[in-house]
Each structure stands twice: as structure tokens, then as C-alpha cells.
């Protein structure tokens, strides 16, 4: 590896020199803000008469099978591309005569030193070769035919920024701007054949835009390959993955890993999780890509609700309205399975309906979202583990979800209704409120009012029938107990509806809201016409009556799934440390730590095993706890009733199960470990 400080434009200049962006690199993604910063730096460089400005580093290597002057850009494509866009804008401005330059032949100088090699024997004479999705946009800019520019490309938009700023602001003349670019300096790092591009790439600390996880993954998969294989695999696999996932590759890979491993990685750690996963499987590059490419088509159908089945797509849209993405790993596995076994559309609808009820009931009951992450990470595998040949997938799924407890629980009818009618519905997120009232208004009707869209664009708003500010007439109608009634009922579901005339209704009495022009009687919404036809006043009695009517509707729209699937041998329960579970009548059968299973037959065995596993990675924290008197169930010296589990560490293995679990929770907290690393399996002791 050789490195030297150079003038940036000297690096770009050179007879026959071409800059090849390998296909494993990310697409160009500097934003306008990055371009603005660069131009501001150039302006300051000129005005302050500074000799130079450091512009980062470029890492390059020779191109296998290419010409000696061809450079493969390992790192720095964002800078090279951005400067090229600036030069392209300057050239086109000069060619059109919008501005002129004092330097003779400045236009030709820039074009032929940095953008185009007119003596290149290849058909494409442009020096910079971006990756496929950027190349066409860049080439059209160089051609200079504005009607052909690809305006949706980030390449083109950044070019437009430079073009407009040069022409409209005129902070620098074209001559001054060129002189400023000539003072940008860089570190030119050239890799020898013995250098590892991947290791160097991982260790670089670029001053540019941070790489996305998908960029690192693409580099990891493609970087070490022969250039021809890189092109082949990029075209055959990676480019298709990007396009079919709408370029949400980082999120897609996280969902893919969650589906495969039964555990969701943190988004910022997806690259390292993927790398570890693939190295453990020891797959060849094409096997890796082929495996990944199995799923993007399903991913696209999920995120766009484009399966072709109307009911399925409606359910996918509704799940999206709930602001939910944690179910994607499950849906990826489900849709692939459905295609493999030709799952009937009505069963897929049944599965998604159950999913919708599960998610919404939990949302209303304010159960933790972390429970959904864990449930959906393993749900498909759990179904297949229990499902025998004649069993219906949807019935097994219903059984699993309704059997869950603690953080993964499926709220019962009683819990659901209690939460729905006592919680402050007004504090739900805007999207969740829109979803709720859209379902209440439309149900399964084919004659829909798009409540979600109208709430989002401000045409509709949430209306308090009994207003937030009580007038004397409202106080009189509510009676002497109006303060309590107002406090208890104001933001609850029975007192809420949707209208396009919120400001017009204001604090008017119920009868005025009902009977006025555009009032409830005249409303285009079913729920408002129902209120108008059912009630002659609005007191606590009417709100209780509407609560009963809504209860029936809620249990119909978000029903509790009844399943025929039962088997005593299938009553195994898996729980995690943060779950508050009643273990009365349960016996332990095993546990998993970091997804690896361990069979055990009693709680002492679990206790010893987990302590030893934690000690392997966090010995210092464990020793610190053993020497801290605040933790009486662990110590560093022998005491009565204590058992030496690890040399110099003693545990109270005779403690109750509850105390053991409490101690493990404290241990994980002290060691900074995620509690979902440990999963414990129990079954009823009668089995």
C-alpha cells in the first residue's frame, strides 16, 4: 500500500485515466447539504486566499484485466463523483454561453482533463464509471441535452444544485471556482496486490456520508471477487435485490436475518450480524446471493400491498396503517411458505386478520412493542414446529398467539374492552387514530370513506362530542356531577367521532351539533348519522349506551380467534427474563442462550448453566457482583447453603425459583446484557 498527499485535480488528471466504481459500492448518495458544504468550502478557500483545503482520502487499486491507467475506487467515490458533477455543471454553463471565462479554453480544459477522454477507443469515452443506476444519469449530464436528464436521480439533483448556485449566486467566477478546486488536497492511497481491500475498507474513517449497513454488506459480498464476477453477480442478484426492496436493503436484510435467526439485530449492527451469520454457514458468494434473492419479491408485495388478492392487500394496508414493521420477518417467511404449498387465499386472509387483531388489541392495552419483536421473530418456525400434515396453518397460529402470556400476550375480550373504554384515545399516534376511526366507520363495507387519508390531509379531525371546554349549557345538561363526567369521559372512545366541521361545531350543545346544517344528521359518515338517529341528548347515560354499541363493534372488527387446534403435549411455554409469568404448576424443560438450546431438568441446573455462560464473556462483572454485599445470593467465599459454581464464585442454589430469576435479571443488568438472550421453556408439571 502506497500513500501520498496530492492535489485532488492532479489525481483526476492523466492520459487515458479512468475511474471505475466497483459494483459492490453503494450508489452515489451525497445530499444537497454535502454539496452545499463543499461549495461553501471552495468559496472560503478563495476569499480567505488559503493555499489548500483537505478533501479526504481516495483509496484505489489497479483494475484486474483493465488498462494500467484504470483505477478501481475502493473508497472516495462520493468525492470523485461530486467534483465531477461540479465540473460538468461548469462545462455546460460555458457551452451554453450562460457565463464566460477569462481563461482561454477553460471549458475544453475541464472537459478533456477530468470528464472525457476523446481518444478512448471504447464506445463510452467518459472517465468516471459509476455503478449502473447512476451511470446513465451521469452520462446524460455529460452529453448536456437537458431534456434527457434523469431528474429523479440524486446525481442529477446535485448537478442542478451546482449549476443554479454558480449561475444565480455568482459568488465566484468560473475562473475563480476552477482555481479553488485546484487547491483541494487529498491523501492518495494505492493498494498493492497483497493488500486486503475489505480490511482496509472496514477500517477507514471517512469524513463523508456514513455508509449504510447495506453498503457494507454489498462490499463484503462482492469486494474480493474478480471484476467480471462482480459485474455478473451485481447484475444477476444485487441490483435485483435493491430494486425489488425499493432500495430499503438494510431494513430488508435485518428482517431476513430476524427470520433466519429468530432474533432481531439492531439496525446499525446489521452488517456485522450478517457477516457473522454467513461465515457460520460457510456459503459461497453465489449461494449467499441466491439465498438473499429468494425473498425480495415477497418483501415488495408486503410493503406495497400488491399481492393481487383484494382482501389480502386490504389487510396489508391496514397493518401498515398501524405503523407496524415488526411483523415483516414473519410475513416474509409466511408468503414464501404460502407460495410453496399453495396456501388458499382465504386462509392467508384468516392469518392476517388474526395478526391484525393481535397487534391492535395489544396497542390499545399498551403492551410493550418488544413483545411483538420477539413473537414475530420465531412465529413462523413455531407454527411449523407444531403443525402436523392435516393441521391448518391458521389454526396453529391462532393457538400459539392465544396461548402466549406476559409480554407476548393476546389480550382477552375483557382486557381489550376495559382498555378501549378507559384509556385516553386522543393520545394515540395520528396514524393509529386514523386507523381506528377508519375501521369503525367502514368495517367490511365496499362503500368506503377514506377516513385515514382525510385525517392525514386535514380535511377531517377528531371531534369531542362533549367538548373539551364546558359551556354553562353543557354543565346544565350533564347535571351536578358534570366535573367527574367530564374528567372520566372526555377523551374516551364513546365521546369521540370524526368530522370535517370541527371548528364549526366548537363548543355547541349536542342538539346544535346534531341538527345544524352539516351537523350529525347531514354527515356523510355512518358513525355520525348513527349518533344523530340514536340520541336525543348527550349525558353520561348516552355515553354508556354508545359504549355498549361500540363494544359489540370492537369485538367484531378485532375478534378473539377461536381455534380447534388443541393438544396437551403442545402446551410448552417459552418466556424471557423480563416477562412476569406465573410458574405455578410448571416444570422446566430447557433454555436457550444466544439462540443456542440447552436441555435442563430443574431450576438449579438452569441457574448454574446460565451463570457459567455469562462468566465466559463477562467474568469481571460477575466477580464484581460476587464481591458486592448488595447481592446476597452470590459471593466470593464459601458460606452455609452456598454452592461453588465457578472457582471463587458461590451461589445460593437453594433459593426459590422467583429469587433465582430475580438474581439472573440483576446479573444481566450488571453485565449490560440484553434480557432476551435467555429464553426459558416450561410445561405443565402434569405432562
Tab-separated table of C-alpha atoms in Angstrom, residues 93-360:
chain	number	residue	atom	x	y	z
A	93	UNK	CA	-22.671	26.592	-18.392
A	94	UNK	CA	-19.759	27.555	-20.624
A	95	UNK	CA	-21.031	25.576	-23.598
A	96	UNK	CA	-24.409	27.287	-23.401
A	97	UNK	CA	-22.818	30.700	-23.034
A	98	UNK	CA	-24.702	31.396	-19.810
A	99	UNK	CA	-21.430	32.621	-18.279
A	100	UNK	CA	-17.998	33.149	-19.785
A	101	UNK	CA	-14.455	32.573	-18.536
A	102	UNK	CA	-11.323	34.653	-18.862
A	103	UNK	CA	-9.055	31.617	-19.029
A	104	UNK	CA	-8.671	30.582	-22.667
A	105	UNK	CA	-10.248	27.210	-23.444
A	106	UNK	CA	-11.315	26.640	-19.802
A	107	UNK	CA	-14.340	24.658	-20.970
A	108	UNK	CA	-12.258	22.308	-23.103
A	109	UNK	CA	-9.581	22.066	-20.410
A	110	UNK	CA	-12.049	20.880	-17.743
A	111	UNK	CA	-13.949	18.599	-20.087
A	112	UNK	CA	-10.943	16.788	-21.508
A	113	UNK	CA	-8.693	16.714	-18.445
A	114	UNK	CA	-11.338	15.494	-15.992
A	115	UNK	CA	-14.541	14.316	-17.689
A	116	UNK	CA	-13.987	12.873	-21.161
A	117	UNK	CA	-11.112	11.035	-22.860
A	118	UNK	CA	-11.698	11.792	-26.521
A	119	UNK	CA	-9.010	9.309	-27.553
A	120	UNK	CA	-10.559	6.417	-25.670
A	121	UNK	CA	-11.095	3.519	-28.060
A	122	UNK	CA	-14.142	2.244	-26.143
A	123	UNK	CA	-17.553	3.500	-27.203
A	124	UNK	CA	-18.011	5.121	-23.771
A	125	UNK	CA	-15.390	7.862	-23.500
A	126	UNK	CA	-16.386	9.250	-20.071
A	127	UNK	CA	-13.614	8.907	-17.492
A	128	UNK	CA	-15.835	8.208	-14.465
A	129	UNK	CA	-17.811	4.967	-14.495
A	130	UNK	CA	-20.401	4.983	-11.669
A	131	UNK	CA	-22.451	1.907	-10.759
A	132	UNK	CA	-25.320	1.042	-13.079
A	133	UNK	CA	-28.166	3.055	-11.562
A	134	UNK	CA	-26.015	6.215	-11.521
A	135	UNK	CA	-24.124	5.728	-14.764
A	136	UNK	CA	-26.938	6.604	-17.142
A	137	UNK	CA	-27.837	9.752	-15.216
A	138	UNK	CA	-24.192	10.874	-15.186
A	139	UNK	CA	-23.657	10.136	-18.878
A	140	UNK	CA	-26.684	12.228	-19.814
A	141	UNK	CA	-25.286	15.181	-17.861
A	142	UNK	CA	-22.027	14.918	-19.783
A	143	UNK	CA	-23.963	14.756	-23.064
A	144	UNK	CA	-25.578	18.042	-21.989
A	145	UNK	CA	-29.055	17.528	-23.520
A	146	UNK	CA	-31.178	18.864	-20.672
A	147	UNK	CA	-34.426	17.317	-21.892
A	148	UNK	CA	-32.798	13.884	-21.491
A	149	UNK	CA	-31.656	14.393	-17.893
A	150	UNK	CA	-32.940	11.853	-15.348
A	151	UNK	CA	-34.455	14.247	-12.847
A	152	UNK	CA	-35.267	11.569	-10.250
A	153	UNK	CA	-31.600	10.697	-9.847
A	154	UNK	CA	-29.596	12.041	-6.930
A	155	UNK	CA	-26.769	12.567	-9.430
A	156	UNK	CA	-28.910	14.967	-11.453
A	157	UNK	CA	-30.293	16.864	-8.466
A	158	UNK	CA	-26.814	17.591	-7.112
A	159	UNK	CA	-25.721	18.708	-10.594
A	160	UNK	CA	-28.717	21.073	-10.640
A	161	UNK	CA	-27.639	22.471	-7.263
A	162	UNK	CA	-24.162	23.321	-8.536
A	163	UNK	CA	-25.493	24.693	-11.813
A	164	UNK	CA	-28.019	27.006	-10.127
A	165	UNK	CA	-25.618	28.176	-7.447
A	166	UNK	CA	-22.904	29.040	-9.968
A	167	UNK	CA	-25.319	30.927	-12.243
A	168	UNK	CA	-27.641	32.554	-9.710
A	169	UNK	CA	-25.332	33.354	-6.782
A	170	UNK	CA	-22.169	34.152	-8.774
A	171	UNK	CA	-20.088	34.160	-5.566
A	172	UNK	CA	-17.111	33.110	-7.686
A	173	UNK	CA	-16.355	33.485	-11.360
A	174	UNK	CA	-15.809	30.262	-13.250
A	175	UNK	CA	-12.081	31.011	-13.303
A	176	UNK	CA	-12.051	31.539	-9.525
A	177	UNK	CA	-14.080	28.413	-8.942
A	178	UNK	CA	-11.666	26.333	-11.004
A	179	UNK	CA	-8.700	27.798	-9.152
A	180	UNK	CA	-10.379	26.941	-5.828
A	181	UNK	CA	-10.885	23.304	-6.875
A	182	UNK	CA	-7.191	23.238	-7.799
A	183	UNK	CA	-6.336	23.879	-4.145
A	184	UNK	CA	-8.216	20.854	-2.785
A	185	UNK	CA	-5.753	18.328	-1.379
A	186	UNK	CA	-6.158	14.623	-0.643
A	187	UNK	CA	-4.384	11.506	0.527
A	188	UNK	CA	-3.932	9.171	-2.437
A	189	UNK	CA	-3.792	5.573	-1.182
A	190	UNK	CA	-2.976	2.937	-3.784
A	191	UNK	CA	-3.303	-0.727	-2.846
A	192	UNK	CA	-0.822	-3.350	-3.953
A	193	UNK	CA	-1.897	-6.866	-4.878
A	194	UNK	CA	-1.001	-8.124	-1.390
A	195	UNK	CA	-3.300	-5.625	0.356
A	196	UNK	CA	-6.813	-6.631	1.500
A	197	UNK	CA	-9.369	-4.106	0.172
A	198	UNK	CA	-12.051	-5.403	2.572
A	199	UNK	CA	-9.986	-4.948	5.741
A	200	UNK	CA	-8.814	-1.512	4.649
A	201	UNK	CA	-12.347	-0.522	3.689
A	202	UNK	CA	-13.718	-1.569	7.106
A	203	UNK	CA	-11.067	0.403	8.981
A	204	UNK	CA	-11.400	3.657	7.058
A	205	UNK	CA	-12.762	6.651	8.933
A	206	UNK	CA	-14.252	8.673	6.109
A	207	UNK	CA	-15.223	12.323	6.550
A	208	UNK	CA	-18.021	11.860	4.037
A	209	UNK	CA	-21.535	10.467	4.447
A	210	UNK	CA	-21.676	7.351	6.624
A	211	UNK	CA	-22.128	4.061	4.849
A	212	UNK	CA	-25.432	2.315	5.270
A	213	UNK	CA	-25.440	-1.249	6.533
A	214	UNK	CA	-26.445	-2.456	3.069
A	215	UNK	CA	-23.384	-0.742	1.561
A	216	UNK	CA	-21.111	-2.671	3.901
A	217	UNK	CA	-22.925	-5.919	3.133
A	218	UNK	CA	-22.612	-5.386	-0.631
A	219	UNK	CA	-18.903	-4.661	-0.219
A	220	UNK	CA	-18.427	-7.745	1.930
A	221	UNK	CA	-20.114	-9.993	-0.622
A	222	UNK	CA	-18.568	-8.602	-3.803
A	223	UNK	CA	-15.322	-6.852	-2.955
A	224	UNK	CA	-12.930	-9.800	-3.050
A	225	UNK	CA	-14.152	-11.133	-6.394
A	226	UNK	CA	-12.694	-10.823	-9.868
A	227	UNK	CA	-14.104	-7.744	-11.614
A	228	UNK	CA	-16.031	-9.816	-14.138
A	229	UNK	CA	-17.685	-11.840	-11.372
A	230	UNK	CA	-18.521	-8.637	-9.530
A	231	UNK	CA	-20.355	-7.342	-12.594
A	232	UNK	CA	-22.084	-10.678	-13.146
A	233	UNK	CA	-23.291	-11.089	-9.572
A	234	UNK	CA	-24.264	-7.435	-9.268
A	235	UNK	CA	-26.491	-7.678	-12.358
A	236	UNK	CA	-27.892	-11.125	-11.605
A	237	UNK	CA	-28.518	-10.643	-7.883
A	238	UNK	CA	-27.676	-7.467	-6.004
A	239	UNK	CA	-29.245	-4.961	-8.380
A	240	UNK	CA	-32.474	-7.013	-8.341
A	241	UNK	CA	-32.436	-7.089	-4.538
A	242	UNK	CA	-32.080	-3.295	-4.428
A	243	UNK	CA	-34.844	-2.663	-6.938
A	244	UNK	CA	-37.332	-5.167	-5.503
A	245	UNK	CA	-36.913	-3.790	-1.986
A	246	UNK	CA	-37.226	-0.159	-3.148
A	247	UNK	CA	-33.574	0.235	-2.093
A	248	UNK	CA	-34.511	-0.461	1.547
A	249	UNK	CA	-31.831	-3.137	1.604
A	250	UNK	CA	-30.613	-2.517	5.170
A	251	UNK	CA	-34.120	-2.994	6.569
A	252	UNK	CA	-34.728	-5.965	4.296
A	253	UNK	CA	-31.550	-7.719	5.441
A	254	UNK	CA	-32.449	-7.070	9.076
A	255	UNK	CA	-35.842	-8.721	8.502
A	256	UNK	CA	-34.160	-11.563	6.615
A	257	UNK	CA	-31.734	-12.165	9.495
A	258	UNK	CA	-34.555	-11.986	12.034
A	259	UNK	CA	-36.489	-14.601	10.067
A	260	UNK	CA	-33.450	-16.868	9.768
A	261	UNK	CA	-32.081	-16.497	13.295
A	262	UNK	CA	-35.225	-15.932	15.355
A	263	UNK	CA	-33.807	-12.716	16.790
A	264	UNK	CA	-33.862	-9.143	15.504
A	265	UNK	CA	-30.481	-7.394	15.227
A	266	UNK	CA	-30.114	-3.678	15.892
A	267	UNK	CA	-30.207	-1.866	12.536
A	268	UNK	CA	-26.793	-0.265	12.996
A	269	UNK	CA	-25.294	-3.740	13.590
A	270	UNK	CA	-26.916	-5.495	10.642
A	271	UNK	CA	-23.669	-5.700	8.652
A	272	UNK	CA	-21.694	-7.427	11.393
A	273	UNK	CA	-24.622	-9.727	12.204
A	274	UNK	CA	-24.934	-10.648	8.531
A	275	UNK	CA	-21.196	-11.218	8.200
A	276	UNK	CA	-21.143	-13.499	11.238
A	277	UNK	CA	-24.229	-15.378	10.041
A	278	UNK	CA	-22.812	-16.015	6.575
A	279	UNK	CA	-19.392	-17.021	7.882
A	280	UNK	CA	-21.027	-19.522	10.216
A	281	UNK	CA	-22.951	-21.027	7.295
A	282	UNK	CA	-19.780	-21.077	5.136
A	283	UNK	CA	-21.663	-20.319	1.930
A	284	UNK	CA	-20.074	-19.472	-1.394
A	285	UNK	CA	-20.725	-15.962	-2.719
A	286	UNK	CA	-23.332	-17.030	-5.246
A	287	UNK	CA	-25.075	-19.183	-2.633
A	288	UNK	CA	-25.304	-16.142	-0.359
A	289	UNK	CA	-26.784	-14.012	-3.117
A	290	UNK	CA	-29.143	-16.740	-4.306
A	291	UNK	CA	-30.412	-17.214	-0.752
A	292	UNK	CA	-30.984	-13.470	-0.329
A	293	UNK	CA	-32.773	-13.193	-3.672
A	294	UNK	CA	-35.385	-15.738	-2.556
A	295	UNK	CA	-37.238	-13.063	-0.583
A	296	UNK	CA	-37.245	-9.541	-2.136
A	297	UNK	CA	-40.238	-10.281	-4.383
A	298	UNK	CA	-42.267	-11.179	-1.288
A	299	UNK	CA	-40.898	-8.116	0.503
A	300	UNK	CA	-42.131	-5.906	-2.328
A	301	UNK	CA	-45.622	-7.419	-2.196
A	302	UNK	CA	-45.709	-6.806	1.544
A	303	UNK	CA	-44.545	-3.176	1.572
A	304	UNK	CA	-46.675	-2.232	-1.448
A	305	UNK	CA	-49.691	-4.425	-0.572
A	306	UNK	CA	-49.543	-5.783	-4.111
A	307	UNK	CA	-50.320	-9.490	-3.839
A	308	UNK	CA	-53.165	-9.282	-6.356
A	309	UNK	CA	-55.761	-10.501	-3.857
A	310	UNK	CA	-58.024	-7.648	-2.773
A	311	UNK	CA	-58.698	-8.873	0.775
A	312	UNK	CA	-55.045	-9.714	1.413
A	313	UNK	CA	-53.924	-6.318	0.137
A	314	UNK	CA	-56.504	-4.534	2.289
A	315	UNK	CA	-55.182	-6.292	5.374
A	316	UNK	CA	-51.582	-5.451	4.480
A	317	UNK	CA	-52.576	-1.802	4.066
A	318	UNK	CA	-54.279	-1.820	7.464
A	319	UNK	CA	-51.237	-3.375	9.131
A	320	UNK	CA	-49.123	-0.653	7.535
A	321	UNK	CA	-51.519	1.987	8.887
A	322	UNK	CA	-50.766	0.662	12.351
A	323	UNK	CA	-47.169	1.823	11.801
A	324	UNK	CA	-46.018	-1.734	12.145
A	325	UNK	CA	-42.878	-3.244	10.628
A	326	UNK	CA	-42.001	-5.791	13.307
A	327	UNK	CA	-44.189	-8.354	11.542
A	328	UNK	CA	-42.160	-8.230	8.297
A	329	UNK	CA	-39.871	-11.175	9.209
A	330	UNK	CA	-42.937	-13.315	9.860
A	331	UNK	CA	-44.656	-12.178	6.657
A	332	UNK	CA	-41.530	-12.879	4.590
A	333	UNK	CA	-41.495	-16.465	5.817
A	334	UNK	CA	-45.272	-16.791	5.553
A	335	UNK	CA	-45.536	-15.531	1.966
A	336	UNK	CA	-42.735	-17.785	0.797
A	337	UNK	CA	-44.387	-20.740	2.548
A	338	UNK	CA	-47.771	-19.813	1.063
A	339	UNK	CA	-46.255	-19.887	-2.427
A	340	UNK	CA	-44.514	-23.206	-1.804
A	341	UNK	CA	-47.588	-25.069	-0.503
A	342	UNK	CA	-50.217	-23.091	-2.457
A	343	UNK	CA	-51.899	-21.829	0.710
A	344	UNK	CA	-55.518	-20.890	-0.127
A	345	UNK	CA	-56.141	-17.105	-0.249
A	346	UNK	CA	-58.915	-17.339	2.338
A	347	UNK	CA	-56.524	-18.973	4.820
A	348	UNK	CA	-53.960	-16.228	4.221
A	349	UNK	CA	-56.693	-13.673	4.903
A	350	UNK	CA	-57.597	-15.536	8.108
A	351	UNK	CA	-53.947	-15.439	9.235
A	352	UNK	CA	-53.586	-11.714	8.543
A	353	UNK	CA	-56.908	-10.955	10.251
A	354	UNK	CA	-55.703	-12.770	13.355
A	355	UNK	CA	-52.462	-10.811	13.154
A	356	UNK	CA	-54.361	-7.532	12.907
A	357	UNK	CA	-56.482	-8.315	15.972
A	358	UNK	CA	-53.417	-9.373	17.934
A	359	UNK	CA	-51.472	-6.222	17.109
A	360	UNK	CA	-54.337	-3.773	17.643
